Amino acid sequence: MVLASFLHNDDPAVPAGTRLPGIPPALATWTLTWSSHRTPLLNSRLVVGLSGEAVAAYDATIGGSDRTDGHAVLHLRIALSDVRLGGGVRATPFATVRNVTDARYAGSVVVNAFGGRFLEPAPERHVL
């Protein structure tokens, strides 16, 4: 838990002992990757990756009057690794689907923003 004790003692903006806004109390990220052997047909290796993050709800204002919701997001990546194009040129073409489940969550927070507009939405499902 990140508390305001890390701030200067003479800073009245965040009372000592309160949770700092904009910092989640828990965050987990992970990645799983599978790779095939090099195949003559593709002249490369197929690589599939699944990654994600889970973030606990956290305060968006000093004092915690407004909070974000916790969220979990998944991303999928498929690539052909080390494609040999000839002449010593190699490439790794890939496709990524970010936010596979199309979760709605705050991608960032502007702490104590004017007019209560502190939550900035994260992108919807998209493909790269």
PDB file of C-alpha atoms in Angstrom:
ATOM      1  CA  MET A   1       0.000   0.000   0.000  1.00  0.00           C
ATOM      2  CA  VAL A   2       1.392   3.382  -1.019  1.00  0.00           C
ATOM      3  CA  LEU A   3       0.692   5.955   1.650  1.00  0.00           C
ATOM      4  CA  ALA A   4       1.265   9.678   1.776  1.00  0.00           C
ATOM      5  CA  SER A   5       4.103   9.257   4.284  1.00  0.00           C
ATOM      6  CA  PHE A   6       6.485   9.381   1.299  1.00  0.00           C
ATOM      7  CA  LEU A   7       5.561  13.037   0.759  1.00  0.00           C
ATOM      8  CA  HIS A   8       7.171  15.922   2.615  1.00  0.00           C
ATOM      9  CA  ASN A   9       5.755  16.259   6.111  1.00  0.00           C
ATOM     10  CA  ASP A  10       4.831  19.890   5.460  1.00  0.00           C
ATOM     11  CA  ASP A  11       2.685  19.102   2.362  1.00  0.00           C
ATOM     12  CA  PRO A  12      -0.959  19.615   3.398  1.00  0.00           C
ATOM     13  CA  ALA A  13      -2.325  18.433   0.013  1.00  0.00           C
ATOM     14  CA  VAL A  14      -2.351  14.752   0.979  1.00  0.00           C
ATOM     15  CA  PRO A  15      -2.917  14.028   4.669  1.00  0.00           C
ATOM     16  CA  ALA A  16      -0.371  11.602   6.152  1.00  0.00           C
ATOM     17  CA  GLY A  17      -1.587   8.007   6.232  1.00  0.00           C
ATOM     18  CA  THR A  18      -4.016   8.308   3.298  1.00  0.00           C
ATOM     19  CA  ARG A  19      -3.686   6.327   0.085  1.00  0.00           C
ATOM     20  CA  LEU A  20      -2.056   8.204  -2.783  1.00  0.00           C
ATOM     21  CA  PRO A  21      -4.539   8.744  -5.619  1.00  0.00           C
ATOM     22  CA  GLY A  22      -3.727   7.439  -9.086  1.00  0.00           C
ATOM     23  CA  ILE A  23      -1.763   4.420  -7.827  1.00  0.00           C
ATOM     24  CA  PRO A  24      -3.533   1.040  -7.690  1.00  0.00           C
ATOM     25  CA  PRO A  25      -3.004  -1.031  -4.536  1.00  0.00           C
ATOM     26  CA  ALA A  26      -2.562  -4.187  -6.649  1.00  0.00           C
ATOM     27  CA  LEU A  27      -1.443  -4.808 -10.223  1.00  0.00           C
ATOM     28  CA  ALA A  28      -0.589  -8.070 -11.981  1.00  0.00           C
ATOM     29  CA  THR A  29       0.678  -8.602 -15.512  1.00  0.00           C
ATOM     30  CA  TRP A  30       1.458 -11.861 -17.279  1.00  0.00           C
ATOM     31  CA  THR A  31       2.452 -13.287 -20.643  1.00  0.00           C
ATOM     32  CA  LEU A  32       2.179 -16.797 -22.090  1.00  0.00           C
ATOM     33  CA  THR A  33       4.048 -17.531 -25.315  1.00  0.00           C
ATOM     34  CA  TRP A  34       4.139 -20.631 -27.506  1.00  0.00           C
ATOM     35  CA  SER A  35       6.505 -21.092 -30.411  1.00  0.00           C
ATOM     36  CA  SER A  36       6.640 -23.818 -33.054  1.00  0.00           C
ATOM     37  CA  HIS A  37       9.752 -25.310 -34.588  1.00  0.00           C
ATOM     38  CA  ARG A  38      10.939 -23.734 -37.825  1.00  0.00           C
ATOM     39  CA  THR A  39       8.752 -25.060 -40.637  1.00  0.00           C
ATOM     40  CA  PRO A  40       9.960 -25.373 -44.238  1.00  0.00           C
ATOM     41  CA  LEU A  41       6.505 -24.381 -45.527  1.00  0.00           C
ATOM     42  CA  LEU A  42       6.553 -20.978 -43.819  1.00  0.00           C
ATOM     43  CA  ASN A  43      10.353 -20.708 -43.615  1.00  0.00           C
ATOM     44  CA  SER A  44       9.814 -19.364 -40.086  1.00  0.00           C
ATOM     45  CA  ARG A  45       8.430 -20.156 -36.659  1.00  0.00           C
ATOM     46  CA  LEU A  46       4.817 -19.538 -35.647  1.00  0.00           C
ATOM     47  CA  VAL A  47       4.599 -17.656 -32.339  1.00  0.00           C
ATOM     48  CA  VAL A  48       1.357 -17.185 -30.395  1.00  0.00           C
ATOM     49  CA  GLY A  49       1.229 -15.028 -27.299  1.00  0.00           C
ATOM     50  CA  LEU A  50      -1.486 -14.220 -24.791  1.00  0.00           C
ATOM     51  CA  SER A  51      -0.891 -11.475 -22.262  1.00  0.00           C
ATOM     52  CA  GLY A  52      -2.969  -9.628 -19.758  1.00  0.00           C
ATOM     53  CA  GLU A  53      -3.165  -7.349 -16.811  1.00  0.00           C
ATOM     54  CA  ALA A  54      -5.395  -7.075 -13.778  1.00  0.00           C
ATOM     55  CA  VAL A  55      -5.620  -3.814 -11.853  1.00  0.00           C
ATOM     56  CA  ALA A  56      -7.448  -3.249  -8.566  1.00  0.00           C
ATOM     57  CA  ALA A  57      -9.760  -0.252  -8.136  1.00  0.00           C
ATOM     58  CA  TYR A  58      -7.986   2.874  -6.935  1.00  0.00           C
ATOM     59  CA  ASP A  59      -8.649   6.450  -5.862  1.00  0.00           C
ATOM     60  CA  ALA A  60      -8.820   9.171  -8.510  1.00  0.00           C
ATOM     61  CA  THR A  61      -8.999  12.018  -6.001  1.00  0.00           C
ATOM     62  CA  ILE A  62      -7.282  12.882  -2.763  1.00  0.00           C
ATOM     63  CA  GLY A  63      -9.465  11.494  -0.018  1.00  0.00           C
ATOM     64  CA  GLY A  64     -10.971   8.790  -2.238  1.00  0.00           C
ATOM     65  CA  SER A  65     -14.294  10.445  -3.040  1.00  0.00           C
ATOM     66  CA  ASP A  66     -13.995   9.139  -6.622  1.00  0.00           C
ATOM     67  CA  ARG A  67     -12.480   5.820  -7.662  1.00  0.00           C
ATOM     68  CA  THR A  68     -11.756   3.836 -10.785  1.00  0.00           C
ATOM     69  CA  ASP A  69     -13.209   0.378 -11.216  1.00  0.00           C
ATOM     70  CA  GLY A  70     -10.816  -2.549 -11.160  1.00  0.00           C
ATOM     71  CA  HIS A  71     -10.315  -4.238 -14.508  1.00  0.00           C
ATOM     72  CA  ALA A  72      -8.711  -7.144 -16.342  1.00  0.00           C
ATOM     73  CA  VAL A  73      -7.608  -6.963 -19.976  1.00  0.00           C
ATOM     74  CA  LEU A  74      -6.380  -9.627 -22.432  1.00  0.00           C
ATOM     75  CA  HIS A  75      -4.228  -9.211 -25.549  1.00  0.00           C
ATOM     76  CA  LEU A  76      -3.489 -11.777 -28.293  1.00  0.00           C
ATOM     77  CA  ARG A  77      -0.489 -11.749 -30.638  1.00  0.00           C
ATOM     78  CA  ILE A  78       0.305 -14.023 -33.598  1.00  0.00           C
ATOM     79  CA  ALA A  79       3.609 -13.730 -35.442  1.00  0.00           C
ATOM     80  CA  LEU A  80       5.863 -15.458 -37.919  1.00  0.00           C
ATOM     81  CA  SER A  81       9.246 -15.148 -36.299  1.00  0.00           C
ATOM     82  CA  ASP A  82      12.507 -14.841 -38.171  1.00  0.00           C
ATOM     83  CA  VAL A  83      11.117 -15.011 -41.713  1.00  0.00           C
ATOM     84  CA  ARG A  84      14.107 -15.234 -44.058  1.00  0.00           C
ATOM     85  CA  LEU A  85      13.442 -13.085 -47.095  1.00  0.00           C
ATOM     86  CA  GLY A  86      16.813 -13.625 -48.759  1.00  0.00           C
ATOM     87  CA  GLY A  87      19.913 -11.515 -49.009  1.00  0.00           C
ATOM     88  CA  GLY A  88      20.313 -11.652 -45.229  1.00  0.00           C
ATOM     89  CA  VAL A  89      17.025  -9.811 -44.693  1.00  0.00           C
ATOM     90  CA  ARG A  90      14.761 -11.169 -41.960  1.00  0.00           C
ATOM     91  CA  ALA A  91      11.351  -9.998 -40.810  1.00  0.00           C
ATOM     92  CA  THR A  92       8.768 -10.760 -38.122  1.00  0.00           C
ATOM     93  CA  PRO A  93       5.276  -9.991 -39.446  1.00  0.00           C
ATOM     94  CA  PHE A  94       2.654 -10.014 -36.714  1.00  0.00           C
ATOM     95  CA  ALA A  95      -0.955  -9.243 -35.848  1.00  0.00           C
ATOM     96  CA  THR A  96      -2.107  -8.192 -32.402  1.00  0.00           C
ATOM     97  CA  VAL A  97      -5.603  -7.877 -30.971  1.00  0.00           C
ATOM     98  CA  ARG A  98      -5.516  -5.585 -27.941  1.00  0.00           C
ATOM     99  CA  ASN A  99      -8.333  -5.682 -25.376  1.00  0.00           C
ATOM    100  CA  VAL A 100      -9.718  -8.944 -26.783  1.00  0.00           C
ATOM    101  CA  THR A 101     -12.808  -8.896 -24.544  1.00  0.00           C
ATOM    102  CA  ASP A 102     -13.545  -5.233 -25.372  1.00  0.00           C
ATOM    103  CA  ALA A 103     -13.434  -4.292 -21.685  1.00  0.00           C
ATOM    104  CA  ARG A 104     -14.399  -0.731 -20.721  1.00  0.00           C
ATOM    105  CA  TYR A 105     -12.000   0.732 -18.188  1.00  0.00           C
ATOM    106  CA  ALA A 106     -10.017   3.829 -17.268  1.00  0.00           C
ATOM    107  CA  GLY A 107      -6.740   3.753 -19.156  1.00  0.00           C
ATOM    108  CA  SER A 108      -5.332   6.634 -17.145  1.00  0.00           C
ATOM    109  CA  VAL A 109      -6.321   9.004 -14.382  1.00  0.00           C
ATOM    110  CA  VAL A 110      -5.669  12.727 -14.040  1.00  0.00           C
ATOM    111  CA  VAL A 111      -5.705  13.094 -10.276  1.00  0.00           C
ATOM    112  CA  ASN A 112      -8.065  15.816  -9.005  1.00  0.00           C
ATOM    113  CA  ALA A 113      -8.859  17.034 -12.519  1.00  0.00           C
ATOM    114  CA  PHE A 114     -11.077  20.093 -12.884  1.00  0.00           C
ATOM    115  CA  GLY A 115     -14.796  19.423 -13.279  1.00  0.00           C
ATOM    116  CA  GLY A 116     -14.592  15.775 -12.224  1.00  0.00           C
ATOM    117  CA  ARG A 117     -13.126  14.707 -15.577  1.00  0.00           C
ATOM    118  CA  PHE A 118     -10.268  12.653 -14.176  1.00  0.00           C
ATOM    119  CA  LEU A 119     -10.978   9.275 -15.797  1.00  0.00           C
ATOM    120  CA  GLU A 120      -9.648   8.826 -19.341  1.00  0.00           C
ATOM    121  CA  PRO A 121     -11.064   5.816 -21.199  1.00  0.00           C
ATOM    122  CA  ALA A 122      -8.758   3.129 -22.556  1.00  0.00           C
ATOM    123  CA  PRO A 123      -9.038   2.114 -26.216  1.00  0.00           C
ATOM    124  CA  GLU A 124     -11.720  -0.383 -27.196  1.00  0.00           C
ATOM    125  CA  ARG A 125     -10.763  -3.644 -28.901  1.00  0.00           C
ATOM    126  CA  HIS A 126      -8.403  -2.883 -31.755  1.00  0.00           C
ATOM    127  CA  VAL A 127      -6.086  -4.666 -34.145  1.00  0.00           C
ATOM    128  CA  LEU A 128      -2.500  -3.791 -34.950  1.00  0.00           C
TER     129      LEU A 128
END
